[in-house]
Short mmCIF file of C-alpha atoms in Angstrom, two decimals:
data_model
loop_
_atom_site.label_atom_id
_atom_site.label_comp_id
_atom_site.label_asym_id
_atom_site.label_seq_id
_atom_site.Cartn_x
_atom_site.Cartn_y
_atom_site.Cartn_z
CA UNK A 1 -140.40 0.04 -2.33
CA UNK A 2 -142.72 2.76 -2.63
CA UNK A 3 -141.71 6.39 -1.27
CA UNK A 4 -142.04 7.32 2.39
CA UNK A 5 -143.37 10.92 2.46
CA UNK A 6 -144.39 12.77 5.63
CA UNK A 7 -147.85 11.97 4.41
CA UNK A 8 -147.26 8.34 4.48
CA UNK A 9 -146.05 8.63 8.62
CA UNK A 10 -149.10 10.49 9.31
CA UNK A 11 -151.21 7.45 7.04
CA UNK A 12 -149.51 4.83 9.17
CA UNK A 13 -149.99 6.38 12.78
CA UNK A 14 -153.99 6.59 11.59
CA UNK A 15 -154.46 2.90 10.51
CA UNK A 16 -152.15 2.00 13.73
CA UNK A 17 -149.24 0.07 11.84
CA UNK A 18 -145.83 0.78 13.29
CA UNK A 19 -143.49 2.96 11.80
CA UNK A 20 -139.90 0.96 11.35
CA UNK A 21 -137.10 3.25 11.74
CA UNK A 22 -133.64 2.28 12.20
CA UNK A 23 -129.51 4.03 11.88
CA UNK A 24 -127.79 4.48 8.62
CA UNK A 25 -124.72 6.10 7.99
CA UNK A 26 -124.34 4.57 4.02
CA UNK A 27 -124.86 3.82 1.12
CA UNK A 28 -124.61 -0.04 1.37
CA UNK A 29 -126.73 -0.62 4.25
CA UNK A 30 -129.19 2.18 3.37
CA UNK A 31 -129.50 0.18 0.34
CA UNK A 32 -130.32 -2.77 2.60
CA UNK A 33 -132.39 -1.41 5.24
CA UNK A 34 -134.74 -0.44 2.31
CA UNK A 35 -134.80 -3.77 0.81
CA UNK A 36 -135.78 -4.78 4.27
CA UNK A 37 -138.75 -2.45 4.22
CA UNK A 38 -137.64 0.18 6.63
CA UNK A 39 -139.71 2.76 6.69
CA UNK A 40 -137.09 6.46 7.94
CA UNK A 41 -133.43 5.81 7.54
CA UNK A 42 -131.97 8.07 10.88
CA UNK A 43 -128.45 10.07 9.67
CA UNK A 44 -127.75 9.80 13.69
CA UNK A 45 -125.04 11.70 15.44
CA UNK A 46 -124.84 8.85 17.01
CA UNK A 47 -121.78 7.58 14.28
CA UNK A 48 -119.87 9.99 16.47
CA UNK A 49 -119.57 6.63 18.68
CA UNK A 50 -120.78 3.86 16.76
CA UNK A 51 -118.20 5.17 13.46
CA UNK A 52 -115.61 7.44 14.63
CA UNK A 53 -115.40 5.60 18.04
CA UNK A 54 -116.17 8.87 20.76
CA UNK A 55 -117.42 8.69 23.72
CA UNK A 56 -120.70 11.36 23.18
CA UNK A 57 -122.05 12.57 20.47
CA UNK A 58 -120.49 15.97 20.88
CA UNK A 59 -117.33 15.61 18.47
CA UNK A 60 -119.70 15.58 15.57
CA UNK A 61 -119.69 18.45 13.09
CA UNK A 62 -122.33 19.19 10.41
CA UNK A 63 -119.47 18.59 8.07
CA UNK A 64 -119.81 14.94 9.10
CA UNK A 65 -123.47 14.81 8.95
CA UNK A 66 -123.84 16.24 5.70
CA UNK A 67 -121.18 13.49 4.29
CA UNK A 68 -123.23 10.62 5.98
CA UNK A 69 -126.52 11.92 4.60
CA UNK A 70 -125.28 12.50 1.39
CA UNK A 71 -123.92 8.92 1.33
CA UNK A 72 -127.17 6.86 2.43
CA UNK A 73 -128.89 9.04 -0.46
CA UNK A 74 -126.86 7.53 -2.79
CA UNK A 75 -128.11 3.96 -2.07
CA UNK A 76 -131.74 4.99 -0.53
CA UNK A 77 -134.45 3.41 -2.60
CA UNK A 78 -137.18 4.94 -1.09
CA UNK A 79 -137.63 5.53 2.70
CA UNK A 80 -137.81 8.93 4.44
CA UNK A 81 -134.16 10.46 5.24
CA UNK A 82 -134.21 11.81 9.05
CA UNK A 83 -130.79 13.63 10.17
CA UNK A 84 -129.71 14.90 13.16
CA UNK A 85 -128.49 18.02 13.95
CA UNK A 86 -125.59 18.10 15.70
CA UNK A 87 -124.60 19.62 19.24
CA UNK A 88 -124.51 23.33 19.00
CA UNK A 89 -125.32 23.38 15.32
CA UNK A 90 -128.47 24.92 16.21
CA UNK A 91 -127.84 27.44 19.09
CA UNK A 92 -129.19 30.29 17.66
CA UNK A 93 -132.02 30.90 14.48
CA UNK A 94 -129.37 31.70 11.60
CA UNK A 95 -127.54 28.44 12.59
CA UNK A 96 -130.56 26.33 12.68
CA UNK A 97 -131.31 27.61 9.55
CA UNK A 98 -127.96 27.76 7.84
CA UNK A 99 -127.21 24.14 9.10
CA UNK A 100 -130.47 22.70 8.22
CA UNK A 101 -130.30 23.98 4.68
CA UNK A 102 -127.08 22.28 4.42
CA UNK A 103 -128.51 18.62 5.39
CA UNK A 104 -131.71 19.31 3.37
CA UNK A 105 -129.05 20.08 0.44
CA UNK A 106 -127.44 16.93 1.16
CA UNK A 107 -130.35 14.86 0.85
CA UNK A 108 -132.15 14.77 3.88
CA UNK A 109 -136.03 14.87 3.84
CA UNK A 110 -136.64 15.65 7.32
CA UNK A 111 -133.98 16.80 10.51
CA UNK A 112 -134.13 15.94 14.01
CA UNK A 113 -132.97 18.47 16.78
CA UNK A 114 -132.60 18.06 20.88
CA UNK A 115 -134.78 19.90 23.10
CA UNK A 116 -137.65 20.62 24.62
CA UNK A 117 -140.30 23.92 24.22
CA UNK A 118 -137.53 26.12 23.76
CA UNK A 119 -137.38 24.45 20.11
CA UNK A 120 -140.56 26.38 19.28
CA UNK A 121 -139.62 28.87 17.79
CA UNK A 122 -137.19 27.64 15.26
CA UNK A 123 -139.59 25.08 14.89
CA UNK A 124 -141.80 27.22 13.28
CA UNK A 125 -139.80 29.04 11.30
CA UNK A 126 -138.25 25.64 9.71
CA UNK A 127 -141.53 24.30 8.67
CA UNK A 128 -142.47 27.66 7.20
CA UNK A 129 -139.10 27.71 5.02
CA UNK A 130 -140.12 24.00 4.20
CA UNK A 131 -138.10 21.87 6.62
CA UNK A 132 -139.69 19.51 8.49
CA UNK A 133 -138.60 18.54 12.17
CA UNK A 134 -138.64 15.61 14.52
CA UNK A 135 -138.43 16.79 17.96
CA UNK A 136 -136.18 14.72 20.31
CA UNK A 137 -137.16 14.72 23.94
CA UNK A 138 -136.76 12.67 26.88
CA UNK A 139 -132.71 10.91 27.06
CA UNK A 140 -131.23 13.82 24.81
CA UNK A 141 -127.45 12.80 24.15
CA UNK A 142 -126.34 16.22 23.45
CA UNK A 143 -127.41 17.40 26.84
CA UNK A 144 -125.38 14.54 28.39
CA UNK A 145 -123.27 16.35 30.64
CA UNK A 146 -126.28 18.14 32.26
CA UNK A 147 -128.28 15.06 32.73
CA UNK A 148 -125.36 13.90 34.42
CA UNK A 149 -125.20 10.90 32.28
CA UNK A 150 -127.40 8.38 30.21
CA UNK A 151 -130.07 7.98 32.41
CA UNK A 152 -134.19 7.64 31.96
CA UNK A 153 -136.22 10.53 31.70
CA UNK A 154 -139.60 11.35 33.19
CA UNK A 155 -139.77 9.31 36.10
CA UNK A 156 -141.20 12.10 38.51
CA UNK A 157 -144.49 13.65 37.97
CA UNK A 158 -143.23 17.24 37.33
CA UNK A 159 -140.97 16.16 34.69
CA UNK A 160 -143.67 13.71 33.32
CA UNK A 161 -145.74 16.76 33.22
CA UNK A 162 -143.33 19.06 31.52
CA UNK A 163 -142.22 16.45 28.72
CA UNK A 164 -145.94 16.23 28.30
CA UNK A 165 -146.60 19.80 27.99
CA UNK A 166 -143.38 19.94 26.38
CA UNK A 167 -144.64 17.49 23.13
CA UNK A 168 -147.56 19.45 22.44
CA UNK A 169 -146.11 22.68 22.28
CA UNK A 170 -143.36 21.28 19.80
CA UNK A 171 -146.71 20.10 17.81
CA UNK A 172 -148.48 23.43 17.84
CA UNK A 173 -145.51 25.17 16.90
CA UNK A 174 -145.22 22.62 13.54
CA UNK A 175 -142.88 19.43 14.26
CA UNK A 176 -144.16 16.93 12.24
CA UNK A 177 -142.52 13.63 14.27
CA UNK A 178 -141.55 13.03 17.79
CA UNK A 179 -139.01 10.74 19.06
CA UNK A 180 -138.86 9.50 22.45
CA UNK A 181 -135.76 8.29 24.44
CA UNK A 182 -135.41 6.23 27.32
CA UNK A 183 -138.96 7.51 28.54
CA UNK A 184 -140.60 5.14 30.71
CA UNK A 185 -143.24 2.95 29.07
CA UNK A 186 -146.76 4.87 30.60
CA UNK A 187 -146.02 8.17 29.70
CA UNK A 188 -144.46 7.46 26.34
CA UNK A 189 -147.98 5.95 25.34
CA UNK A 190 -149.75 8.94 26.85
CA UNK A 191 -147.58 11.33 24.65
CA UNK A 192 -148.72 9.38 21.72
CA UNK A 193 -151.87 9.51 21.95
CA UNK A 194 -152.01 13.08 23.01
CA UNK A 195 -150.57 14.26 19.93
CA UNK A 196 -151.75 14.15 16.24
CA UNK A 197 -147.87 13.34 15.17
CA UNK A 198 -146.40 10.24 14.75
CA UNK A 199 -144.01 9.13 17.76
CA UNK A 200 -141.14 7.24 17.43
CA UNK A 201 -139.26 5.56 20.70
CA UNK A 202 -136.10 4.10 21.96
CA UNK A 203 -136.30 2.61 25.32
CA UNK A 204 -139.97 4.35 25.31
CA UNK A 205 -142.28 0.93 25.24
CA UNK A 206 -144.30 -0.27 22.28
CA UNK A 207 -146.78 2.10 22.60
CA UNK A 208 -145.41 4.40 20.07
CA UNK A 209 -146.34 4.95 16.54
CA UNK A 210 -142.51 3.34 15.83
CA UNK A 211 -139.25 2.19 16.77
CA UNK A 212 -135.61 3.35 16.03
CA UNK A 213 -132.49 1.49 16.87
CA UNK A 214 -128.64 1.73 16.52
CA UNK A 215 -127.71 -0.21 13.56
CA UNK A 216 -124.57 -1.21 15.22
CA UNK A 217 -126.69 -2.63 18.29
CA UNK A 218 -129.26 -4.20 16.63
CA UNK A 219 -126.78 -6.21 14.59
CA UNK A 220 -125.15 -7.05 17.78
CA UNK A 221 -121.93 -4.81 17.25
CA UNK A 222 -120.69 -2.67 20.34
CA UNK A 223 -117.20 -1.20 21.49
CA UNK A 224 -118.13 -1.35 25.35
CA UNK A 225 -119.50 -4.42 27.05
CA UNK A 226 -122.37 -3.31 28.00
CA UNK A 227 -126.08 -3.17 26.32
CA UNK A 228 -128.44 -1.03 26.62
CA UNK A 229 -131.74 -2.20 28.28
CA UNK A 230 -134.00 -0.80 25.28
CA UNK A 231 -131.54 -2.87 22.63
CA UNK A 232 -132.45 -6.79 20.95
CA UNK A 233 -129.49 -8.20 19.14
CA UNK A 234 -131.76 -9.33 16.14
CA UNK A 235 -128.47 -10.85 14.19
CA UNK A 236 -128.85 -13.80 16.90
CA UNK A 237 -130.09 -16.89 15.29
CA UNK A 238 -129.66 -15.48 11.90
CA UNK A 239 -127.92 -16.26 8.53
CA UNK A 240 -127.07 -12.62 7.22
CA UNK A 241 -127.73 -9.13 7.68
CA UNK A 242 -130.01 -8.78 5.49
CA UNK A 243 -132.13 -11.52 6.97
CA UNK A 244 -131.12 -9.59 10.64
CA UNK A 245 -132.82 -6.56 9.08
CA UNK A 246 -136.17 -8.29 7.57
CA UNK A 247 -136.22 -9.71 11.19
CA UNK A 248 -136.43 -6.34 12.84
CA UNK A 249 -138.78 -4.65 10.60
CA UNK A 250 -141.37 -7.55 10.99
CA UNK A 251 -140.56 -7.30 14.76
CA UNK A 252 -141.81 -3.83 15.10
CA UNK A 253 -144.22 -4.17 12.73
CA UNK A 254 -146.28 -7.07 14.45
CA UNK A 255 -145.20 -5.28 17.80
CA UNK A 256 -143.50 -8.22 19.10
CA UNK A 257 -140.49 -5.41 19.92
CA UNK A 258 -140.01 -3.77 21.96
CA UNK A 259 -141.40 -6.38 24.42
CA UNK A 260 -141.99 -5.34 27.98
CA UNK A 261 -138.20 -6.06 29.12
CA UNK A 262 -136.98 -3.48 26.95
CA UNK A 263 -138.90 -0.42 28.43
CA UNK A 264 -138.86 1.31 31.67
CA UNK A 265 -141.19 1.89 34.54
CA UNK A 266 -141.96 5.38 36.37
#
């Protein structure tokens, strides 16, 4: 498969074809998730609970990230590398910096961090050292504990406003990706069409530029009983994973997922 680059994001938000994104946390299925045509390969913190079987995200340290990223370089054949930053490894500028030279080190092409327009600022200086950011807003794990829980984002007007607001400052001050979660469905589209970045969503409707998932959910694979709304188990009906995979690229990519059950409503 040919490289993903930055540029190539920015190509596919213009000429409107979704942008496939989905979890990887190796080699192996990195390796398969690009013979399946996806497009970003997300280090998530989220292997906190799918891998190491936590409750939040919080137990993760950069340690862990930069072994995960360094492993899913190892069997990438192409697609962009997105990791997270995990929870407080960015709480002041030398940490961002520090921590995001380690991931970038490891063999990430791009990092993700948490926030909202307080982010600006080491935004900027990121992208002027040459490290591009995704900009999480909306559901933002880390912050679980304030949120009081995993719960949908934006449903009033004033925070509608502010995560508006809050997208294009994160633009001006030089993210190069947004990604969306558990926004409803309306203002996710407005968001991405208001900016010049591509947006990615979770739970956010399929009026985004693209679509992430778990790995572990969209295979079907969960240690509590419950599913998220936002989630299709896209191992159903077929004969292998990497079948399950093909499945969900060409899903998002002829925008037949999300369909409307798997967003949210203000």
């Amino acid at each position: 498969m040919p490289e993903i680059t930055l540029t190539t994001l920015q190509s596919l938000k213009q000429s409107g074809e979704k942008i496939a994104m989905l979890t990887c946390y190796d080699a192996t299925f990195a390796h398969a998730a690009c013979q399946a045509g996806v497009d970003v390969l997300l280090v998530g913190d989220s292997l906190g609970m799918v891998l190491q079987g936590h409750d939040s995200t919080l137990p993760v340290s950069i340690a862990d990230m930069a072994y995960h990223v360094a492993s899913v370089k190892r069997g990438n054949q192409g697609a962009l590398i997105l990791a997270d930053l995990p929870f407080m490894a960015y709480a002041t500028t030398e940490q961002a910096l520090h921590n995001c030279a380690v991931l970038m080190q490891a063999g990430a092409h791009m990092v993700k961090l948490e926030g909202a327009a307080w982010l600006a600022e080491p935004i900027r200086l990121l992208a002027e050292r040459g490290v591009p950011v995704c900009a999480h807003l909306g559901l933002t794990p880390q912050a679980v504990n304030i949120l009081g829980g995993y719960k949908v984002q934006g449903r009033q007007e004033a925070q509608a406003r502010q995560m508006r607001a809050d997208a294009m400052a994160l633009e001006q001050a030089g993210a190069a990706m947004l990604l969306l979660e558990c926004v409803p469905s309306e203002l996710a589209a407005e968001i991405s069409q208001a900016v010049n970045i591509p947006v990615i969503g979770i739970g956010a409707g399929n009026a985004t530029d693209g679509q992430v998932l778990v790995l572990h959910d969209m295979l079907g694979l969960s240690l509590s009983d419950r599913t998220p709304k936002f989630v299709k188990n896209f191992m159903a009906g077929q004969s292998s994973i990497q079948t399950a995979l093909s499945a969900y690229v060409k899903a998002v990519k002829d925008q037949s997922f999300p369909a409307a059950e798997h967003g949210f409503s203000a």
